[in-house]
mmCIF file of N, CA and C in Angstrom:
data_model
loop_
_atom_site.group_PDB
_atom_site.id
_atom_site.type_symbol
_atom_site.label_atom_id
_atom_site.label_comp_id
_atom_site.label_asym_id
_atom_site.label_seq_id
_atom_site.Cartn_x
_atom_site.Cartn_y
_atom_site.Cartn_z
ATOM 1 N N UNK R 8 -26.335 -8.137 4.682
ATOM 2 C CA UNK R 8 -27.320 -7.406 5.435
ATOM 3 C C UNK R 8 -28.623 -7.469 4.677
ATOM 4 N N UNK R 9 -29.897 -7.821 5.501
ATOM 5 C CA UNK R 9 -31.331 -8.336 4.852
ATOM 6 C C UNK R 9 -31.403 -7.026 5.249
ATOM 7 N N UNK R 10 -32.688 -6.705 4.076
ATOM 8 C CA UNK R 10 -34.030 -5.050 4.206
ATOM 9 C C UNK R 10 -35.319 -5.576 3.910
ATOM 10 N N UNK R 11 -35.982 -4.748 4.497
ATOM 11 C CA UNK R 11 -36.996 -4.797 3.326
ATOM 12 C C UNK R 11 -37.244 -3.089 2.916
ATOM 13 N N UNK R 12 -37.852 -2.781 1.637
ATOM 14 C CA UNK R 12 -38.236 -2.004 1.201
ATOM 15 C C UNK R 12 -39.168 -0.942 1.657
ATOM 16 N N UNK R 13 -39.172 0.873 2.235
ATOM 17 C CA UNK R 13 -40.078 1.014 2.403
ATOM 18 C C UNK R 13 -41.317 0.895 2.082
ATOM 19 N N UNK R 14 -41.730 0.464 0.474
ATOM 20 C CA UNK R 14 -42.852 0.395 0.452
ATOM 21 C C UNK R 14 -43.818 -0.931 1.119
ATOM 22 N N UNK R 15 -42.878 -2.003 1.336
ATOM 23 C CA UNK R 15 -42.830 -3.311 1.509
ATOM 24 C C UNK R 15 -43.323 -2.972 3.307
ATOM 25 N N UNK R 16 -42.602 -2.075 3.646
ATOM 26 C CA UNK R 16 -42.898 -1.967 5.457
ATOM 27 C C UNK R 16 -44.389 -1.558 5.657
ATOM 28 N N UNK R 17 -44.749 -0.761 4.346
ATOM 29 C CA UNK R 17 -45.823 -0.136 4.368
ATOM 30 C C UNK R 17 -47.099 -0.818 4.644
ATOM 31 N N UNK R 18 -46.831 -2.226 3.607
ATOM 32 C CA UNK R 18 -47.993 -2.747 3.103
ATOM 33 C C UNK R 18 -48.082 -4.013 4.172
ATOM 34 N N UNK R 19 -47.213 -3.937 4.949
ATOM 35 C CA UNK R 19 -46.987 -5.281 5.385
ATOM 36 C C UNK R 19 -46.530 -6.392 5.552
ATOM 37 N N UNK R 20 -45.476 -6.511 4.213
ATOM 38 C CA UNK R 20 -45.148 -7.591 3.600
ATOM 39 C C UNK R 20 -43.723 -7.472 3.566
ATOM 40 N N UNK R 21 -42.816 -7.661 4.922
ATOM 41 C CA UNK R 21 -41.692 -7.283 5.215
ATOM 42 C C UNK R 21 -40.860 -8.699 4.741
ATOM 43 N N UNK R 22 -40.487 -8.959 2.971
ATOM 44 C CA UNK R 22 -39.713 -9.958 2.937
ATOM 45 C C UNK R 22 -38.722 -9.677 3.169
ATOM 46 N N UNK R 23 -37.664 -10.181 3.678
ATOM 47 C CA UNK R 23 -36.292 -9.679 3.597
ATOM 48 C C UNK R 23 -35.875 -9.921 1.547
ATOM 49 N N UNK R 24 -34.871 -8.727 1.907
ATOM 50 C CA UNK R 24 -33.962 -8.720 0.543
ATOM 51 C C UNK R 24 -32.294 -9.086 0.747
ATOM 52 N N UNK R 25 -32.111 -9.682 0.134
ATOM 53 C CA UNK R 25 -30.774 -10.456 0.169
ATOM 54 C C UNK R 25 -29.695 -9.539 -0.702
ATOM 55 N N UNK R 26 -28.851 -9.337 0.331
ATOM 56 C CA UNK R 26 -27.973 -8.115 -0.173
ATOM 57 C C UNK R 26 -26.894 -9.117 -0.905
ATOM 58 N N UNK R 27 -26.136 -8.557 -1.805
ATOM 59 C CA UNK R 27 -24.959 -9.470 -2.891
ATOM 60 C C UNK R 27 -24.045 -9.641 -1.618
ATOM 61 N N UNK R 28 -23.900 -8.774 -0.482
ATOM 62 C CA UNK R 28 -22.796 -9.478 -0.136
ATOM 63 C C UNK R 28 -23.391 -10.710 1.151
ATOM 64 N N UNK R 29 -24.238 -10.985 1.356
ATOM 65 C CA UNK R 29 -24.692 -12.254 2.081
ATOM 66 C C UNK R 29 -24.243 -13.441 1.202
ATOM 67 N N UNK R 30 -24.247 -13.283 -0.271
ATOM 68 C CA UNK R 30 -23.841 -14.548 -1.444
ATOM 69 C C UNK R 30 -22.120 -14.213 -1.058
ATOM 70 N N UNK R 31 -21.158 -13.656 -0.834
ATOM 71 C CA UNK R 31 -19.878 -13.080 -0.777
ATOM 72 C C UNK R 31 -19.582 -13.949 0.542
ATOM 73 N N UNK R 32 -20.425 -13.708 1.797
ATOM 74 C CA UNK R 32 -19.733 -13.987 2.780
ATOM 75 C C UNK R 32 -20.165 -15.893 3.051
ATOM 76 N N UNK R 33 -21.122 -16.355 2.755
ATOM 77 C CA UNK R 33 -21.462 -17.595 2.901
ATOM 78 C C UNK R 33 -20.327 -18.458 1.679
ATOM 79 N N UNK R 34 -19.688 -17.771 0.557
ATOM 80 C CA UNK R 34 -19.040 -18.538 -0.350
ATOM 81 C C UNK R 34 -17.659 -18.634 0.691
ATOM 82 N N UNK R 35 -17.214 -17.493 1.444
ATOM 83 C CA UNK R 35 -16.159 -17.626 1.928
ATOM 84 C C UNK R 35 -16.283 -18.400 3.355
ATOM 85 N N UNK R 36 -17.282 -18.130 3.966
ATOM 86 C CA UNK R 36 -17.711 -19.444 4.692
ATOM 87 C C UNK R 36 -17.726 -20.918 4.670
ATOM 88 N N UNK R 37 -18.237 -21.621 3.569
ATOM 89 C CA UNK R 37 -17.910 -22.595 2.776
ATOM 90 C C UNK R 37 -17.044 -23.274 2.947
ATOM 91 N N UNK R 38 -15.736 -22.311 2.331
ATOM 92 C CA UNK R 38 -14.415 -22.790 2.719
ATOM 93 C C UNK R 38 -13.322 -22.178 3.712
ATOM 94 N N UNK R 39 -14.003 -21.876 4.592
ATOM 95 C CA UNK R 39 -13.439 -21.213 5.685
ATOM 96 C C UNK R 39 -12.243 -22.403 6.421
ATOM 97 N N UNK R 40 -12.990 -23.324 6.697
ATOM 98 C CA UNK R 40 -12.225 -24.057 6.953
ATOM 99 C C UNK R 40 -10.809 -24.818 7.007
ATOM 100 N N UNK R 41 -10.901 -24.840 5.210
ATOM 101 C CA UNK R 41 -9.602 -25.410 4.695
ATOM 102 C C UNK R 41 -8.287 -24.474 3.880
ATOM 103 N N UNK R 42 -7.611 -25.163 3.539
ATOM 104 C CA UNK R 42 -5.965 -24.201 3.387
ATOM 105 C C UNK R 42 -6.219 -24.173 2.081
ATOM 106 N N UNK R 43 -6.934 -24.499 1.008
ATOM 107 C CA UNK R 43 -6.911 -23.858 -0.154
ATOM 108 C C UNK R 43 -8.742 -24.277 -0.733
ATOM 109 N N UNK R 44 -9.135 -23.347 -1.737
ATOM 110 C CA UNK R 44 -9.855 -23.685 -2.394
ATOM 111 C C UNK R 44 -9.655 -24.836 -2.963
ATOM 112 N N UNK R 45 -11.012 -26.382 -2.687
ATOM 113 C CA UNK R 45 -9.981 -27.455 -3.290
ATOM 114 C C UNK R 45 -11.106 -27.903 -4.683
ATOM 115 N N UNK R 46 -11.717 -27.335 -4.445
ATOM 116 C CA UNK R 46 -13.239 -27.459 -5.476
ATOM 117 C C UNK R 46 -13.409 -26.717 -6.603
ATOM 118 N N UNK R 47 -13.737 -26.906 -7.781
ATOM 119 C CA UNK R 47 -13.990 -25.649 -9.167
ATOM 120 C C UNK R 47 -15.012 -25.316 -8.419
ATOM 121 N N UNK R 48 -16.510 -25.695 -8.125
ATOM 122 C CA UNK R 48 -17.735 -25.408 -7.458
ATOM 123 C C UNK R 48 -17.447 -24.160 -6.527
ATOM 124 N N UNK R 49 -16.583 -24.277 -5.576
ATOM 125 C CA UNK R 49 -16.228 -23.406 -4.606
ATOM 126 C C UNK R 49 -15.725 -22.559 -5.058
ATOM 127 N N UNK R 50 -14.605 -22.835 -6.139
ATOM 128 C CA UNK R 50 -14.221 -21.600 -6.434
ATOM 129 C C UNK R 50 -15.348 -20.397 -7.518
ATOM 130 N N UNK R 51 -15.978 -20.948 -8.206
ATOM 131 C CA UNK R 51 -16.858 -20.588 -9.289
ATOM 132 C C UNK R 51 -18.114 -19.894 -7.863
ATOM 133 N N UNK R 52 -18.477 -20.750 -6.727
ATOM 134 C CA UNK R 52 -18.976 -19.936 -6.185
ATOM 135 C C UNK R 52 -18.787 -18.361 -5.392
ATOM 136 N N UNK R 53 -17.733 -18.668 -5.198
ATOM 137 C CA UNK R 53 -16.731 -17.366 -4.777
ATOM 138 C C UNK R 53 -16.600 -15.939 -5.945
ATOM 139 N N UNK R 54 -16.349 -16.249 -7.047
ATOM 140 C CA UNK R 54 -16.089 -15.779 -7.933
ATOM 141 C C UNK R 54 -17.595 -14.832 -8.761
ATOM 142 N N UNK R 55 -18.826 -16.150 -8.727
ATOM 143 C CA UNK R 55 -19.784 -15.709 -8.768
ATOM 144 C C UNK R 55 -20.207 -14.272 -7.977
ATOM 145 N N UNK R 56 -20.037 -14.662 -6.516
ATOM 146 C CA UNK R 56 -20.636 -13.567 -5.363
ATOM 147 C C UNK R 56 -19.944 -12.413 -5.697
ATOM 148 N N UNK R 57 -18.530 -12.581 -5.598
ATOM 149 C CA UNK R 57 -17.799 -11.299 -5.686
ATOM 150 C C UNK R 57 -18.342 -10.417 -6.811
ATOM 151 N N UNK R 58 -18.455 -11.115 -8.354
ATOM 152 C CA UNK R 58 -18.623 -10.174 -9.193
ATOM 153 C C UNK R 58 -20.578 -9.878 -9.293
ATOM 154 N N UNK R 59 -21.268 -10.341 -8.397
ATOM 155 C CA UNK R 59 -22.603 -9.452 -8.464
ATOM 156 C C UNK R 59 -22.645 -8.621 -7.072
ATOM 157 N N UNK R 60 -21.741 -8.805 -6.059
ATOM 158 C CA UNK R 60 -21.227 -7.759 -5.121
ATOM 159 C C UNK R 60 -20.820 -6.510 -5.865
ATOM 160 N N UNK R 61 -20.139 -6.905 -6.877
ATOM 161 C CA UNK R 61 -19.444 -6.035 -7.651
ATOM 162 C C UNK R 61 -20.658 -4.913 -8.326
ATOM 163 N N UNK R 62 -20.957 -5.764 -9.171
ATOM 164 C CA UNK R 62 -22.261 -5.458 -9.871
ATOM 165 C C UNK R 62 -22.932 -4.632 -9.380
ATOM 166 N N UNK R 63 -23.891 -4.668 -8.137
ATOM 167 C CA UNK R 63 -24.448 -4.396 -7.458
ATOM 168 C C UNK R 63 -23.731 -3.259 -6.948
ATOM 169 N N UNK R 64 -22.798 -2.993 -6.047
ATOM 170 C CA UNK R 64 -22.177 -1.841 -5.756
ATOM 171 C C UNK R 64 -21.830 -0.711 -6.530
ATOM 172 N N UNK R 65 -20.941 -1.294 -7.501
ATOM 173 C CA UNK R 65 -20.299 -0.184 -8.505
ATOM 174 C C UNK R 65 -21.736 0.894 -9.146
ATOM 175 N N UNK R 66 -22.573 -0.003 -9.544
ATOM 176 C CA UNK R 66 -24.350 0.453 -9.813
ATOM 177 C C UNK R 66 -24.867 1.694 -8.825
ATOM 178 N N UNK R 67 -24.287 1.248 -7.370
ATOM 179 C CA UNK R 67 -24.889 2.296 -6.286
ATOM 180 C C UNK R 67 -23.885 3.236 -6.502
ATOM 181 N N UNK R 68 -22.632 3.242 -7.117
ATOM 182 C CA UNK R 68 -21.477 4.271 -6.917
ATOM 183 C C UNK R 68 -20.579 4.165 -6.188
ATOM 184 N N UNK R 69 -20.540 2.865 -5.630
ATOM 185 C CA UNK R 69 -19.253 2.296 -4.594
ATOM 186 C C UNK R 69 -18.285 2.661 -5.283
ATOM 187 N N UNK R 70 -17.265 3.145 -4.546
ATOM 188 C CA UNK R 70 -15.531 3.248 -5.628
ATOM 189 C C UNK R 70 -14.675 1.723 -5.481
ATOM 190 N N UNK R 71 -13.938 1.433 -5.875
ATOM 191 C CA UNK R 71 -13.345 0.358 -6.361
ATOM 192 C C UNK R 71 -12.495 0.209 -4.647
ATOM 193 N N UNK R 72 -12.262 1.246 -4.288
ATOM 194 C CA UNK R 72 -11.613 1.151 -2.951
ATOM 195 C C UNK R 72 -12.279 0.540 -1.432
ATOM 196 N N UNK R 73 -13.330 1.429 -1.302
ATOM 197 C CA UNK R 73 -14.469 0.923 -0.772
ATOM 198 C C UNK R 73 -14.934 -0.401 -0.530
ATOM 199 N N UNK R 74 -15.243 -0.949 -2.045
ATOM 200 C CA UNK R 74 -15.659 -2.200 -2.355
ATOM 201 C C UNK R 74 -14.893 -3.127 -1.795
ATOM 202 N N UNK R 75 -13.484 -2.552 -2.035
ATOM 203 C CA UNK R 75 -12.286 -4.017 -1.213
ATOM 204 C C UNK R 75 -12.195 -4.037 0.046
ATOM 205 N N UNK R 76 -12.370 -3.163 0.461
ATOM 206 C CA UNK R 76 -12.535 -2.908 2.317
ATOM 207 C C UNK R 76 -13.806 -3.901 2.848
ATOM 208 N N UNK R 77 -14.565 -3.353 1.860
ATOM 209 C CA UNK R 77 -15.724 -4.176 2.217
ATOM 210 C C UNK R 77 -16.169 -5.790 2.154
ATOM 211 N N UNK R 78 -14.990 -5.987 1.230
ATOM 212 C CA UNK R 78 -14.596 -7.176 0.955
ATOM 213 C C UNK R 78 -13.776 -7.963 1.703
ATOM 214 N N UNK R 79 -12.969 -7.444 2.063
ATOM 215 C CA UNK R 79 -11.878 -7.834 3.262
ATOM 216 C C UNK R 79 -12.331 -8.020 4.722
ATOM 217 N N UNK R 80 -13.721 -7.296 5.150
ATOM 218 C CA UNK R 80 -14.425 -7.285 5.994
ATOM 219 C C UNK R 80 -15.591 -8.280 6.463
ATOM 220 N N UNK R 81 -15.811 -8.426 4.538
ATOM 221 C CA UNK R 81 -16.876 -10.005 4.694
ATOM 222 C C UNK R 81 -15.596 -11.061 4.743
ATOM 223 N N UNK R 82 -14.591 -11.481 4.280
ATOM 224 C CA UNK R 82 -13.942 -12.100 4.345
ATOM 225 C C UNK R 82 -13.336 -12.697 5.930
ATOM 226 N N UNK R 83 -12.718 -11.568 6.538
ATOM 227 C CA UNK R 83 -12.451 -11.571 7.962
ATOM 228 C C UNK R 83 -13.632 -11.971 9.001
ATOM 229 N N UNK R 84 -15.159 -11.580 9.255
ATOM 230 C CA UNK R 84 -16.519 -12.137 9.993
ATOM 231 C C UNK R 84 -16.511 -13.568 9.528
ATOM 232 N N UNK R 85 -16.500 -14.113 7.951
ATOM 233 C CA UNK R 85 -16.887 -15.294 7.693
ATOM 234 C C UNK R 85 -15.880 -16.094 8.423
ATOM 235 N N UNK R 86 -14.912 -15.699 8.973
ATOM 236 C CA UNK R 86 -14.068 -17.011 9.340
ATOM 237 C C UNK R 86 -13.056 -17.507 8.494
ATOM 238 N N UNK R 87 -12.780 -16.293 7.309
ATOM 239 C CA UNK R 87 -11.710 -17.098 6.448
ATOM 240 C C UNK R 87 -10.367 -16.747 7.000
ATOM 241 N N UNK R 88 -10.231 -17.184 8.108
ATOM 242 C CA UNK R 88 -8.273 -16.994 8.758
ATOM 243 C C UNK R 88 -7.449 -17.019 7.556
ATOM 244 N N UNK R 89 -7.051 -18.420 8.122
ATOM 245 C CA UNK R 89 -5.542 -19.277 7.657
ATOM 246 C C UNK R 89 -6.364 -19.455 5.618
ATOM 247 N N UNK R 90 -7.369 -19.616 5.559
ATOM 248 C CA UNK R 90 -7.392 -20.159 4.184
ATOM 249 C C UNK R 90 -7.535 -18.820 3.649
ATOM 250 N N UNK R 91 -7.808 -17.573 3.953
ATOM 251 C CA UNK R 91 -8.763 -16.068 3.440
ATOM 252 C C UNK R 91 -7.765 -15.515 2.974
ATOM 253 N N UNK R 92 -6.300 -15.804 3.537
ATOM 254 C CA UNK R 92 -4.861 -14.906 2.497
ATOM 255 C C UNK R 92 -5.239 -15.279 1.242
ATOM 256 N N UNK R 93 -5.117 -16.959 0.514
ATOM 257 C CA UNK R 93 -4.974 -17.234 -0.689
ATOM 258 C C UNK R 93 -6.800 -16.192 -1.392
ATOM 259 N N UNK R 94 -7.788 -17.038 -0.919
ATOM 260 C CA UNK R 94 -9.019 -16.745 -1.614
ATOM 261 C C UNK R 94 -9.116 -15.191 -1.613
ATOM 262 N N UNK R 95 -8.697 -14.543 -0.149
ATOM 263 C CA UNK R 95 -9.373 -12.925 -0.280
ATOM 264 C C UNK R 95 -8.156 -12.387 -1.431
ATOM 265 N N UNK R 96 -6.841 -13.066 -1.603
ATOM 266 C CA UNK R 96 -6.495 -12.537 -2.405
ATOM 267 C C UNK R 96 -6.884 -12.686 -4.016
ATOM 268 N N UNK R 97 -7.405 -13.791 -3.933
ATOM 269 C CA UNK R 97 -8.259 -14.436 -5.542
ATOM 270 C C UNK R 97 -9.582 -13.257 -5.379
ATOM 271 N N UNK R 98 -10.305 -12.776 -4.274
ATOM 272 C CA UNK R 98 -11.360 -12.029 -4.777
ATOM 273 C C UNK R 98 -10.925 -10.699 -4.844
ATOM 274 N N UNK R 99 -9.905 -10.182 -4.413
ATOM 275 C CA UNK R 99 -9.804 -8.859 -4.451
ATOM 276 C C UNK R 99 -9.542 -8.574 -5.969
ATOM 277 N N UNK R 100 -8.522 -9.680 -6.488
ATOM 278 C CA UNK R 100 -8.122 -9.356 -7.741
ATOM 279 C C UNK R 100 -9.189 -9.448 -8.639
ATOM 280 N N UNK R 101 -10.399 -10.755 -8.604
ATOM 281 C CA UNK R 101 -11.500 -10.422 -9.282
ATOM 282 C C UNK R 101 -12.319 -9.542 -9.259
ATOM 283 N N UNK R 102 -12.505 -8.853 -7.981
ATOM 284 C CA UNK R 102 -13.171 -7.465 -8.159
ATOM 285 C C UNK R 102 -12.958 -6.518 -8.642
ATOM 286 N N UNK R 103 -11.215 -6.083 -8.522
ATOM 287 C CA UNK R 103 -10.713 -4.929 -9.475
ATOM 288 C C UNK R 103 -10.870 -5.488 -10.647
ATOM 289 N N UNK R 104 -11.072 -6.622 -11.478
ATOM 290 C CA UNK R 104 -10.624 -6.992 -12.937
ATOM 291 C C UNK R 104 -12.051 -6.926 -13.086
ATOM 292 N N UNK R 105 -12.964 -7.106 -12.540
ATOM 293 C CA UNK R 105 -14.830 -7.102 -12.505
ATOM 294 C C UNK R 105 -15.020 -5.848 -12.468
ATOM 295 N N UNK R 106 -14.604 -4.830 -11.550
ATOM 296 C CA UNK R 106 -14.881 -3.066 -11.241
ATOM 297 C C UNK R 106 -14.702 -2.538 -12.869
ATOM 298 N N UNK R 107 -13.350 -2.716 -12.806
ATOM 299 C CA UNK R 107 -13.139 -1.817 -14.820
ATOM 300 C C UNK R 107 -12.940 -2.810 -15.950
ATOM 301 N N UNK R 108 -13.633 -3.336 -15.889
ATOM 302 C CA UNK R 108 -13.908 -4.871 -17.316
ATOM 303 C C UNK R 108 -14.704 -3.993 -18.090
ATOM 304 N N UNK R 109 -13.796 -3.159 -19.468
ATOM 305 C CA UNK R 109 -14.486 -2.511 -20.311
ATOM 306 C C UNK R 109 -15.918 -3.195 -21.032
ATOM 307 N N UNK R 110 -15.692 -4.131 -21.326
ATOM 308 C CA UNK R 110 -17.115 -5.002 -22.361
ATOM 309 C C UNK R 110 -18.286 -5.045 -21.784
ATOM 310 N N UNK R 111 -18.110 -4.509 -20.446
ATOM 311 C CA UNK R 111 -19.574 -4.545 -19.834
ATOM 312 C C UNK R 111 -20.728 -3.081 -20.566
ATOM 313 N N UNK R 112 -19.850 -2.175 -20.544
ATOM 314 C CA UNK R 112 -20.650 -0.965 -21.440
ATOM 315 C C UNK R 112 -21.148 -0.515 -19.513
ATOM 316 N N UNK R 113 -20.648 -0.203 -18.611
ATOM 317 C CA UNK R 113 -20.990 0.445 -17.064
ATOM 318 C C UNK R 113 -20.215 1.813 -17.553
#
């Protein structure tokens, strides 16, 4: 989902802002198509989105629960059917292991 900023509406200058999960749902788009992730690229892109989805949410106060719903939701619009069991199950698990990954200091 694009915004722009109220101050941004103010002045005129309505860029859109690119929410983390637009990077989430275009990675699962990608490979919507096929029965497994067959690419490191694809997968590293996937992996990428999820954990600044992550990032980004947990920051606003998303709970870890939330976040996967929400995840399961970009997953299901993008079109990931038949291939979205294996991957949504590769991102769910990276998000919980991304949500409480002590070394971050969150």
């Amino acid at each position: 989902m694009s915004s722009a900023t109220p101050k941004d509406r103010e002045s005129g200058n309505c860029q859109p802002v690119r929410d983390s999960a637009d990077g989430v749902r275009s990675a699962f788009g990608s490979v919507a198509e096929r029965a497994y992730i067959t690419s490191r690229a694809d997968q590293d892109a996937l992996r990428g989105s999820v954990f600044q989805l992550v990032h980004d949410r947990k920051g606003a106060g998303v709970s870890v629960e939330a976040l996967i719903i929400e995840l399961r939701g970009i997953a299901d619009r993008a079109g990931a059917g038949g291939y979205g069991a294996r991957a949504l199950e590769d991102a769910v698990r990276w998000c919980i292991s991304e949500y409480y990954r002590v070394d971050r200091g969150d």
